[in-house]
Amino acid sequence: MTVFLASLFLPKTVYFKLPRTPTASERRNPDPAGKKVSKRPPLELRTSLFPDPTITPPKTPEEQDGYTGDNFFVNEDGTRVHNVSDDEEFRSPAPADKQSPKWGGRANQPKSRANSPPPASLLEHARTLEKAQELGRQGIVQPRVTRSDSHDRVFANANWRIVNADQGNGGLRNAAEAAARDGHDAEYSWVGTLGMPTDALEGTQQKEDINDRMITEFSMYPVFCSDKDFDGHYLHFCKQILWPVFHYQIPDNPKSKAYEDHSWQFYVNLNQAFADRIVKNWKRGDTIWVHDYHLLLVPGMIRKKLPDAKIGLFLHVAFPSSEVFRCLAVRKQLLEGMLGANLIGFQIHEYTRHFLQTCSRLLSVEATPDGIQLEDRFVNVMNHAIGIDPVSLNAHRQEAEVMRWIGIMRERYKGKRIIVARDKLDHVRGVRQKLLSYELFLNKNPQWRDKVVLIQVALSTGEKTDLDAAVGDIVTRVNSNWANLAYLPLVYLKQDIPYSQYLALLTIADALMITSQREGMNLTSHEFIVCQDGSYSDRKHGSLILSEFTGTASLFGNNELTVNPWSYRQCSEAIKKALEMRDEEKAERWEALREVVSHHTGGHWFSKYLAVLNQIYDEQHRHDQTSVPRLNLNTLGQRYSQSKNRLFFLDLEGTLIPYGPMNEIIPMNPQVSYIRKT
């Protein structure tokens, strides 16, 4: 039997080897000696936390400078992406929450054919129109960007190879691999998109070859949707409507009706493409496991075509309270889509409770602690937090590159206490609140100036926002107040770093600080705890400063330093406590945290969810065979109105049906003294 794992992105993607086009400078200045020019980017353009002692932070490489030769590829963050040859498998290491690159932004993948959607905001549309009119009056005309057919033909005939994708749900992939290594014997197949635009491949042999090889060699079923559908689904409905609402960020600017209608239809289209792909390849006895908020309609769509299918859904992000969720215009459609599953899983009990309350209030269905009672069946719910794979993490910690960076950073920050942070630069992650709290800490504790350094790695979202400017101002203010020639209190990197540097940072840190305003489950904290065992550094048992609004906080039993990210005073006091905590207390807290992380592993989560799904599916199937169907009041009312002869049987204290379990009930002859005819 097969388990279909449906996630927006497949663990694999495709890179194309394109003919190299000379740059403008090379065309102007050809090499007269005919010397071979190296295509590798110069050292100063490669992403590194400290590429040179005199440069902090390093220069961020540009996409066009990335090397795209035969032996390896460089992504837009400068991180080396190991490719996969035709006959070898490679697992590219990455943090559990690796930042996804911009869709359709790679030079070695097709560009998107999607047209611009309606403007998200009425105010934004007005500002854009006004600016365009002003430029027009000045004689400045925006060049019209067009796509040539030759661009698409290049990809239709170019050589290609399948490589490990660096976007998508890293926690899910790690959990599946861990479960397989631990002996989970179920065969599973992935269903998802390739993580790149595919309109350029439409109608070509390349598309068929890619599809066939992904299925036969990797057991992965690609979902091919139009660039327009994916762009509207992912970049607009998911990222600008669903993601903010699920993280309690209700948009405060007016959304245009056209924008909402268009993006919702794209969301429906992509979910339908996933459902059709699964239904086409499903066989009786197979299990379907759908993941995350990108595919909430898929369970309901599959249920309509496969009424007896075993379907699970797990939501990796937080589920908001009913008062927030009800702000969505398509709230009922989303809930009904989710309720197509047999089992719906959440990270923690709080999210499960929110979902049950939301269904009860918005759909007027009966909600119990075990799930939702629909008219024709029961939908179970559960909460079980995902974790990391400590075995794989420990294996990567032993690599020579990690050891080298541990030595480099230990020497660079000798005599300093280090606080580490790594977050996506958006309003949900609380980077601004964290930096303001650190500034307050330095203001109130002059004795720690020149002795502590905060290293903040900020994963850029690719868009210039007001938050960028606000964070930049705080960084400048902190460093201008307390920095000197030998000391920089705040190291701010607006880019991701290689995995080896990431592990080295977690190993030599004295504290990890997470101030998310809302987060389903923060796995960086789990990785930090594993790295703090002291095996590869003299620093160990570092303190964890964790926002109470992360799902992880409910697991750790207050052995972390819990903070409210909106309370700058509490956060600054937590920093002071983390730096001044006695070694005995740190060791005691770390031992308790390590026990939780060891129990809540990704492999355990993966196996337990599937075991519970199998169990409740069997129970639901047996219940459907023995239970009396629920009375559909709408149908009853219609048939009652259309009928001419009506007979009422009224049961009073077991006169018609005795009490007891349904499978033990024996119908009795009704003892009715008289029947009044009406």
XYZ file of C-alpha atoms in Angstrom:
678
model
C 0.000 0.000 0.000
C 1.208 3.508 -0.824
C 1.140 6.672 1.263
C 0.721 9.770 -0.925
C 2.442 12.771 0.683
C 0.900 15.869 -0.871
C 2.948 19.023 -0.288
C 3.155 22.169 -2.393
C 6.790 21.567 -3.388
C 8.420 18.263 -4.234
C 11.748 17.423 -2.531
C 13.286 17.436 -6.024
C 13.373 20.014 -8.788
C 14.963 20.385 -12.217
C 17.948 22.469 -13.267
C 18.645 23.133 -16.941
C 22.091 23.550 -18.469
C 21.749 26.497 -20.803
C 24.163 27.817 -23.417
C 26.291 30.473 -21.764
C 25.635 33.973 -23.130
C 28.569 36.431 -22.937
C 27.953 39.374 -20.654
C 27.935 42.946 -21.964
C 31.434 43.599 -20.599
C 32.793 40.429 -22.228
C 31.322 41.471 -25.576
C 32.924 44.892 -25.250
C 36.294 43.550 -24.062
C 36.926 40.093 -25.545
C 40.024 38.331 -24.234
C 42.685 38.858 -26.956
C 44.921 36.070 -25.687
C 42.112 33.580 -25.782
C 42.616 32.689 -22.163
C 39.936 30.696 -20.444
C 38.054 32.912 -18.055
C 36.935 31.317 -14.811
C 33.168 31.361 -14.347
C 33.347 30.908 -10.590
C 32.355 34.025 -8.652
C 35.255 35.795 -6.929
C 35.756 34.974 -3.282
C 34.381 38.273 -2.045
C 31.038 37.544 -3.691
C 30.438 34.216 -1.976
C 28.123 34.275 0.965
C 29.954 33.882 4.250
C 29.398 35.050 7.771
C 32.994 36.318 8.004
C 34.756 35.964 4.639
C 37.444 38.355 5.775
C 38.139 39.820 9.253
C 37.832 43.326 7.830
C 34.483 42.827 6.125
C 31.283 42.539 8.194
C 28.761 41.963 6.790
C 29.902 40.521 3.428
C 28.729 41.755 0.084
C 25.578 39.959 -1.031
C 26.076 38.194 -4.384
C 23.698 38.915 -7.240
C 21.788 36.227 -9.115
C 23.511 36.989 -12.404
C 26.903 36.414 -10.804
C 26.017 32.864 -9.779
C 28.021 30.084 -11.330
C 25.973 27.689 -13.410
C 28.603 25.297 -14.656
C 28.503 21.548 -14.802
C 29.743 20.694 -11.327
C 27.622 22.748 -8.973
C 25.044 25.509 -8.814
C 24.822 28.595 -6.657
C 21.408 29.811 -5.560
C 20.420 33.435 -5.164
C 21.630 33.464 -1.551
C 25.058 32.236 -2.621
C 24.542 28.912 -0.846
C 26.069 25.995 -2.689
C 23.398 23.657 -4.011
C 24.778 20.182 -4.716
C 23.252 18.730 -7.812
C 22.361 15.138 -8.464
C 23.843 13.227 -11.365
C 21.787 10.832 -13.390
C 22.674 7.854 -11.222
C 23.453 9.155 -7.752
C 21.427 10.381 -4.807
C 22.434 13.340 -2.670
C 20.780 14.902 0.324
C 21.495 18.594 0.563
C 21.639 19.647 4.223
C 19.694 22.691 5.281
C 18.030 24.110 8.368
C 14.564 22.757 9.077
C 13.065 26.118 8.094
C 15.286 26.892 5.117
C 14.259 30.068 3.339
C 12.567 29.432 -0.017
C 13.983 31.227 -3.074
C 11.810 33.413 -5.235
C 9.601 31.321 -7.511
C 10.657 31.683 -11.147
C 13.748 33.689 -10.215
C 16.491 31.249 -11.170
C 18.618 31.673 -14.270
C 18.694 27.910 -14.884
C 14.915 27.481 -14.744
C 12.140 28.908 -16.933
C 10.696 32.329 -16.208
C 7.046 32.730 -15.342
C 4.511 33.553 -18.037
C 1.986 34.763 -15.469
C 0.543 38.212 -16.048
C 0.323 40.715 -13.243
C -2.801 40.131 -11.128
C -5.153 42.919 -10.094
C -3.578 45.176 -7.468
C -3.837 43.858 -3.918
C -4.791 47.216 -2.486
C -7.017 49.946 -3.823
C -4.638 52.501 -2.317
C -1.639 50.842 -3.952
C -3.375 50.877 -7.335
C -4.094 54.591 -7.001
C -0.476 55.362 -6.045
C 0.888 53.305 -8.939
C -1.422 54.994 -11.451
C -0.507 58.454 -10.154
C 3.215 57.694 -10.380
C 2.864 56.356 -13.935
C 0.983 59.476 -15.015
C 3.652 61.722 -13.506
C 6.432 59.836 -15.297
C 4.444 60.069 -18.519
C 4.204 63.852 -18.196
C 8.001 63.907 -17.834
C 8.422 61.914 -21.011
C 9.583 58.767 -19.219
C 7.933 55.652 -20.581
C 8.220 52.342 -18.750
C 9.739 49.751 -21.116
C 7.398 46.907 -21.860
C 8.850 43.606 -20.793
C 8.115 40.836 -23.279
C 9.115 37.216 -23.413
C 10.573 35.916 -26.635
C 9.713 32.485 -27.964
C 13.430 31.752 -28.176
C 13.657 31.899 -24.383
C 11.153 29.071 -24.041
C 12.649 27.060 -26.894
C 15.983 27.001 -25.077
C 14.420 25.128 -22.164
C 12.505 22.822 -24.486
C 15.787 21.461 -25.882
C 18.303 22.031 -23.078
C 19.941 19.277 -21.063
C 18.512 18.924 -17.572
C 19.080 17.077 -14.344
C 17.084 16.398 -11.187
C 18.497 17.931 -8.005
C 17.447 18.330 -4.396
C 15.095 21.309 -4.038
C 16.031 24.049 -1.603
C 12.460 25.213 -1.056
C 9.476 23.639 0.606
C 8.752 21.904 3.889
C 12.167 20.826 5.176
C 10.738 19.510 8.444
C 8.406 17.134 6.581
C 11.193 15.812 4.366
C 13.508 15.219 7.316
C 10.702 13.442 9.189
C 9.930 11.137 6.243
C 13.603 10.212 5.870
C 13.958 9.628 9.604
C 10.882 7.398 9.695
C 12.201 5.330 6.794
C 15.580 4.967 8.514
C 13.890 3.945 11.773
C 12.058 1.098 10.083
C 8.719 2.559 8.954
C 7.974 0.070 6.206
C 5.226 1.927 4.319
C 5.990 2.934 0.751
C 5.324 6.609 0.186
C 5.118 8.738 -2.934
C 5.326 12.514 -3.078
C 2.840 14.701 -4.915
C 3.729 18.337 -5.547
C 4.965 20.978 -7.954
C 8.515 21.242 -9.261
C 8.935 24.654 -7.661
C 9.448 26.385 -10.999
C 7.326 27.768 -13.855
C 6.437 25.056 -16.357
C 4.456 26.818 -19.099
C 7.631 26.915 -21.207
C 7.652 23.101 -21.233
C 4.011 22.695 -22.255
C 3.608 20.346 -25.207
C 7.290 19.344 -25.263
C 8.980 15.980 -24.890
C 10.990 17.485 -22.030
C 7.894 17.668 -19.863
C 7.001 14.023 -20.507
C 10.569 12.876 -19.833
C 10.770 14.832 -16.573
C 7.424 13.455 -15.446
C 8.374 9.858 -16.270
C 11.753 10.019 -14.570
C 10.414 11.669 -11.434
C 7.855 8.865 -11.085
C 10.034 5.883 -11.953
C 13.272 6.879 -10.174
C 12.076 8.983 -7.235
C 8.428 7.945 -6.755
C 7.341 11.573 -7.071
C 4.280 12.706 -9.021
C 4.739 16.238 -10.402
C 1.684 18.470 -10.518
C 1.849 20.639 -13.618
C -0.283 23.764 -13.342
C -0.200 26.970 -15.325
C 2.206 29.702 -14.238
C -0.792 31.972 -13.774
C -2.490 29.573 -11.379
C 0.626 29.011 -9.279
C 1.485 32.703 -9.142
C -2.022 33.639 -8.020
C -2.228 30.720 -5.581
C 1.153 30.940 -3.867
C 2.370 34.504 -4.161
C -1.007 36.140 -3.712
C -3.720 34.131 -1.978
C -1.411 32.080 0.259
C 1.175 34.710 1.086
C -0.984 37.828 1.185
C -4.307 36.513 2.499
C -3.996 33.118 4.227
C -0.539 33.472 5.802
C -1.228 36.819 7.518
C -4.623 35.708 8.853
C -3.293 32.382 10.160
C -0.649 34.395 12.030
C -3.094 36.982 13.421
C -1.957 39.680 10.980
C -5.286 40.953 9.671
C -4.634 43.308 6.725
C -5.496 46.876 7.646
C -5.642 48.201 4.078
C -8.656 47.742 1.784
C -8.406 44.757 -0.562
C -9.828 45.145 -4.035
C -12.719 42.852 -4.915
C -11.043 41.870 -8.190
C -7.846 40.890 -6.383
C -9.613 38.659 -3.891
C -11.789 36.973 -6.508
C -8.873 36.298 -8.835
C -6.514 34.944 -6.199
C -9.194 32.673 -4.716
C -9.917 31.115 -8.095
C -6.210 30.436 -8.563
C -6.162 28.747 -5.155
C -9.093 26.548 -6.190
C -7.467 25.677 -9.521
C -4.182 24.514 -8.013
C -5.918 22.500 -5.292
C -8.026 20.828 -7.969
C -4.889 19.950 -9.941
C -3.467 18.232 -6.842
C -6.717 16.361 -6.215
C -6.940 15.166 -9.838
C -3.336 13.950 -9.772
C -3.908 11.935 -6.599
C -7.254 10.485 -7.696
C -5.728 9.339 -10.984
C -3.022 7.299 -9.222
C -4.930 6.166 -6.096
C -5.664 2.482 -5.512
C -7.899 0.960 -2.858
C -5.987 0.646 0.396
C -3.716 3.639 -0.283
C -3.361 6.483 2.212
C -3.492 10.174 1.264
C -1.728 12.646 3.572
C -2.144 16.332 2.673
C 0.112 18.965 4.227
C -0.306 22.598 5.214
C -2.399 25.626 4.370
C -1.554 25.649 0.657
C -3.814 22.621 0.034
C -6.777 22.990 2.386
C -9.342 22.218 -0.323
C -7.694 18.992 -1.502
C -9.262 16.625 1.112
C -12.783 17.748 0.247
C -12.127 17.545 -3.503
C -10.779 13.999 -3.190
C -13.649 12.947 -0.911
C -16.181 13.844 -3.624
C -14.533 11.449 -6.088
C -13.282 8.813 -3.620
C -15.866 8.550 -0.808
C -14.059 5.629 0.878
C -10.489 6.979 0.650
C -8.291 7.218 3.739
C -7.355 10.916 3.917
C -5.274 12.784 6.469
C -4.509 16.496 6.749
C -1.816 18.123 8.880
C -1.570 21.876 9.375
C 2.033 22.892 10.067
C 1.195 26.538 10.824
C -0.913 27.937 13.632
C -4.703 27.894 13.415
C -6.165 31.203 14.633
C -9.134 31.807 16.883
C -12.602 31.877 15.340
C -12.776 35.680 15.677
C -9.762 35.977 13.368
C -10.577 33.144 10.968
C -14.084 34.494 10.376
C -12.516 37.558 8.703
C -11.785 35.408 5.641
C -14.401 35.804 2.934
C -14.028 32.122 1.928
C -14.034 30.785 5.493
C -16.760 28.158 4.927
C -15.200 26.800 1.753
C -11.861 26.351 3.515
C -13.399 24.570 6.510
C -15.505 22.290 4.325
C -12.420 21.402 2.303
C -10.504 20.501 5.469
C -13.385 18.379 6.745
C -13.017 16.072 3.757
C -10.239 14.351 5.726
C -10.687 11.464 8.142
C -8.110 12.924 10.537
C -6.960 16.541 10.877
C -3.712 17.087 12.771
C -2.389 20.223 14.472
C 0.847 21.050 16.242
C -0.545 21.771 19.713
C -3.840 21.590 21.628
C -4.484 25.331 21.336
C -4.752 25.121 17.543
C -7.019 22.075 17.792
C -9.353 23.913 20.170
C -9.481 26.931 17.858
C -10.429 24.706 14.911
C -13.224 22.952 16.791
C -14.665 26.260 17.994
C -14.451 27.736 14.500
C -16.311 24.805 12.925
C -18.978 24.928 15.636
C -19.593 28.652 15.218
C -19.299 29.034 11.458
C -20.708 25.710 10.215
C -23.153 25.002 13.063
C -21.871 21.442 13.445
C -21.469 19.399 16.604
C -17.916 19.647 17.928
C -16.553 17.271 20.553
C -13.031 16.979 21.992
C -12.430 14.092 19.572
C -13.589 15.846 16.422
C -16.488 17.075 14.295
C -19.756 15.205 13.749
C -21.030 15.804 10.221
C -24.352 14.598 8.853
C -22.946 11.428 7.304
C -19.627 10.806 9.068
C -17.259 11.802 11.862
C -13.957 13.695 11.389
C -11.331 13.093 14.071
C -8.787 15.680 15.223
C -5.471 15.277 17.026
C -2.499 17.371 18.066
C 1.050 16.078 17.914
C 4.014 18.399 17.388
C 6.563 17.777 14.669
C 10.245 17.660 15.594
C 13.703 17.421 14.064
C 15.943 14.469 13.208
C 18.715 14.501 15.868
C 20.567 11.594 14.228
C 20.998 13.422 10.927
C 21.806 16.691 12.706
C 24.568 15.096 14.781
C 26.055 13.541 11.652
C 26.307 16.945 9.976
C 27.808 18.519 13.101
C 30.864 16.286 12.702
C 31.724 17.620 9.252
C 35.102 19.299 8.830
C 33.605 22.549 7.532
C 31.473 22.913 10.662
C 34.524 22.325 12.864
C 36.500 24.902 10.917
C 33.830 27.547 11.437
C 33.535 26.725 15.114
C 37.247 27.481 15.424
C 36.974 30.693 13.394
C 34.093 32.111 15.423
C 35.515 30.982 18.747
C 38.662 32.956 17.949
C 36.833 35.992 16.572
C 34.530 36.324 19.577
C 37.020 35.308 22.217
C 36.000 36.771 25.569
C 32.534 37.771 24.309
C 29.110 36.303 25.108
C 27.132 35.511 21.974
C 23.373 35.713 21.450
C 22.237 34.155 18.179
C 19.041 34.738 16.183
C 17.905 33.600 12.753
C 14.515 34.730 11.421
C 12.647 35.613 8.278
C 12.416 39.391 8.010
C 8.662 39.871 8.235
C 6.233 41.279 10.785
C 5.404 37.841 12.197
C 8.934 36.908 13.331
C 9.379 39.865 15.676
C 12.871 40.928 14.548
C 12.124 44.576 15.305
C 10.921 43.755 18.817
C 14.030 41.668 19.440
C 16.445 44.406 18.418
C 14.613 47.019 20.481
C 14.780 44.704 23.492
C 18.515 44.238 22.970
C 18.954 48.021 22.741
C 17.060 48.416 26.012
C 19.253 45.749 27.607
C 22.431 47.636 26.669
C 20.918 50.884 27.937
C 19.991 49.432 31.330
C 23.084 47.254 31.793
C 26.221 49.242 30.979
C 28.359 46.530 32.601
C 27.562 44.211 29.673
C 28.600 46.667 26.960
C 31.716 45.483 25.161
C 31.070 41.958 26.491
C 28.065 40.692 24.534
C 27.294 40.431 20.805
C 23.956 39.754 19.133
C 24.284 38.044 15.733
C 20.996 38.457 13.840
C 20.644 36.542 10.572
C 17.625 37.917 8.698
C 16.249 35.946 5.763
C 15.049 38.536 3.287
C 11.553 38.208 1.832
C 12.715 39.845 -1.403
C 10.519 42.919 -0.964
C 11.435 46.338 0.347
C 9.104 47.168 3.210
C 8.816 49.667 6.018
C 10.108 46.940 8.321
C 13.427 46.891 6.433
C 13.940 50.566 7.118
C 12.862 50.305 10.765
C 15.214 47.398 11.466
C 18.053 49.122 9.640
C 17.591 52.244 11.757
C 17.747 50.220 14.985
C 20.916 48.421 13.868
C 22.570 51.716 12.972
C 21.536 53.317 16.259
C 22.800 50.437 18.417
C 26.157 50.206 16.664
C 26.688 53.968 16.549
C 26.060 54.267 20.299
C 28.267 51.456 21.589
C 30.556 50.210 18.822
C 34.278 50.949 18.670
C 37.204 49.857 16.531
C 37.416 46.515 18.328
C 33.770 45.851 19.186
C 30.497 45.631 17.269
C 27.530 44.965 19.580
C 25.108 43.967 16.794
C 26.080 41.916 13.731
C 23.182 42.090 11.263
C 23.178 39.914 8.138
C 20.260 40.388 5.772
C 20.855 37.086 4.010
C 20.957 33.421 4.824
C 24.218 31.663 5.647
C 25.607 28.242 4.665
C 24.512 25.275 6.724
C 27.996 24.777 8.177
C 28.042 28.330 9.563
C 24.505 27.914 10.861
C 25.467 24.823 12.878
C 28.652 26.505 14.092
C 26.643 29.477 15.344
C 24.257 27.242 17.287
C 27.228 25.402 18.777
C 29.196 28.394 20.122
C 26.187 30.523 21.193
C 25.485 31.390 24.813
C 21.810 31.969 24.055
C 19.284 31.693 21.234
C 16.612 34.388 21.103
C 13.263 33.841 19.338
C 10.607 36.567 19.567
C 8.007 35.457 17.018
C 4.638 37.137 17.399
C 2.984 33.931 16.197
C 4.532 30.702 14.883
C 3.156 27.199 14.467
C 6.304 25.384 15.602
C 9.858 26.754 15.811
C 12.350 23.989 14.987
C 15.407 26.228 15.213
C 15.050 26.010 18.989
C 15.157 22.194 18.767
C 18.339 22.300 16.691
C 19.920 24.745 19.143
C 19.269 22.404 22.082
C 20.916 19.466 20.302
C 23.937 21.588 19.363
C 24.401 22.701 22.990
C 25.550 19.314 24.332
C 29.182 20.474 24.557
C 30.540 17.746 22.264
C 32.325 20.137 19.903
C 32.727 23.321 21.948
C 33.627 24.396 25.445
C 30.370 26.381 25.511
C 27.372 24.270 26.370
C 23.895 24.315 27.895
C 23.084 27.733 26.443
C 19.828 29.404 27.429
C 16.792 29.478 25.168
C 14.802 32.741 25.099
C 11.510 31.819 23.459
C 8.326 33.695 22.627
C 5.236 32.350 24.362
C 3.381 32.661 21.038
C 5.293 29.829 19.356
C 3.904 26.311 19.352
C 7.222 25.061 20.756
C 6.702 27.009 23.990
C 3.830 24.714 24.988
C 6.133 21.669 24.840
C 9.074 22.837 26.926
C 7.368 23.165 30.296
C 8.855 26.573 31.216
C 12.405 25.209 31.110
C 13.077 27.880 28.531
C 12.977 31.612 29.315
C 9.487 32.473 28.078
C 8.909 36.046 26.925
C 6.144 38.197 25.517
C 7.744 39.806 22.423
C 5.656 42.967 22.913
C 7.158 43.488 26.366
C 10.597 44.978 25.708
C 11.335 45.106 29.404
C 10.602 41.407 29.886
C 12.750 40.500 26.870
C 15.671 42.627 28.078
C 15.430 41.052 31.521
C 15.430 37.597 29.913
C 18.676 38.474 28.106
C 20.247 39.508 31.409
C 19.050 36.339 33.127
C 20.369 34.147 30.305
C 23.823 35.720 30.512
C 24.044 35.626 34.313
C 22.433 32.211 34.965
C 24.463 29.768 37.057
C 25.955 26.770 35.269
C 23.994 24.353 37.458
C 20.664 25.911 36.533
C 21.588 26.029 32.857
C 22.496 22.346 32.905
C 19.255 21.429 34.661
C 17.129 23.382 32.176
C 19.033 21.977 29.204
C 18.589 18.373 30.368
C 14.822 18.867 30.568
C 14.707 20.500 27.127
C 16.881 17.784 25.602
C 14.468 15.154 26.902
C 11.546 16.852 25.129
C 13.458 17.222 21.856
C 14.540 13.570 21.990
C 10.924 12.470 22.389
C 9.283 14.813 19.862
C 11.375 13.805 16.858
C 10.338 14.066 13.236
C 10.416 10.309 12.729
C 8.202 9.700 15.777
C 5.718 12.331 14.592
C 5.568 10.818 11.105
C 4.980 7.259 12.303
C 2.500 8.180 15.038
C 0.283 10.258 12.769
C -0.018 7.470 10.203
C -0.698 4.929 12.975
C -3.494 7.084 14.402
C -4.917 7.668 10.916
C -5.060 3.914 10.260
C -6.714 3.308 13.627
C -9.421 5.946 13.380
C -10.137 5.036 9.749
C -10.913 1.468 10.802
C -13.042 2.706 13.696
C -14.967 5.096 11.462
C -15.553 2.341 8.915
C -16.918 -0.042 11.549
C -19.074 2.720 13.016
C -20.580 3.531 9.625
C -21.666 -0.091 9.220
C -23.449 -0.319 12.597
C -24.641 3.180 13.375
C -27.972 4.757 12.563
C -27.430 7.628 10.079
C -28.003 11.106 11.440
C -31.327 12.646 10.527
C -31.025 15.218 7.769
C -33.600 17.827 8.718
C -33.589 19.527 5.315
C -34.318 16.273 3.496
C -36.939 15.313 6.088
C -38.714 18.642 5.670
C -38.844 18.319 1.876
C -40.198 14.762 1.964
C -42.691 15.625 4.674
C -44.078 18.485 2.587
C -44.401 16.255 -0.482
C -45.993 13.275 1.300
C -49.753 12.620 1.567
C -49.830 9.873 4.226
C -47.914 10.486 7.461
C -47.340 8.056 10.331
C -45.572 9.067 13.563
C -43.823 6.593 15.906
C -43.093 8.159 19.280
C -40.601 6.359 21.531
C -40.908 6.796 25.303
C -38.340 5.216 27.623
C -37.532 2.184 25.506
C -41.015 1.215 24.322
C -39.808 0.921 20.708
C -36.030 0.468 20.995
C -34.324 -0.707 24.211
C -31.296 1.040 25.614
C -27.843 -0.438 25.015
C -25.023 -0.560 22.484
C -26.148 -0.288 18.875
C -24.690 -3.688 17.902
C -26.699 -5.383 20.685
C -30.070 -3.781 19.986
C -32.955 -6.134 19.137
C -36.010 -4.383 17.665
C -39.190 -4.903 19.717
C -42.838 -4.823 18.778
C -44.207 -1.430 19.659
C -46.748 -1.430 22.438
C -48.986 1.448 21.613
C -52.301 1.814 23.397
C -53.839 3.713 20.552
C -52.919 5.664 17.454
C -54.592 8.952 16.931
C -55.253 9.608 13.287
C -54.786 13.166 12.125
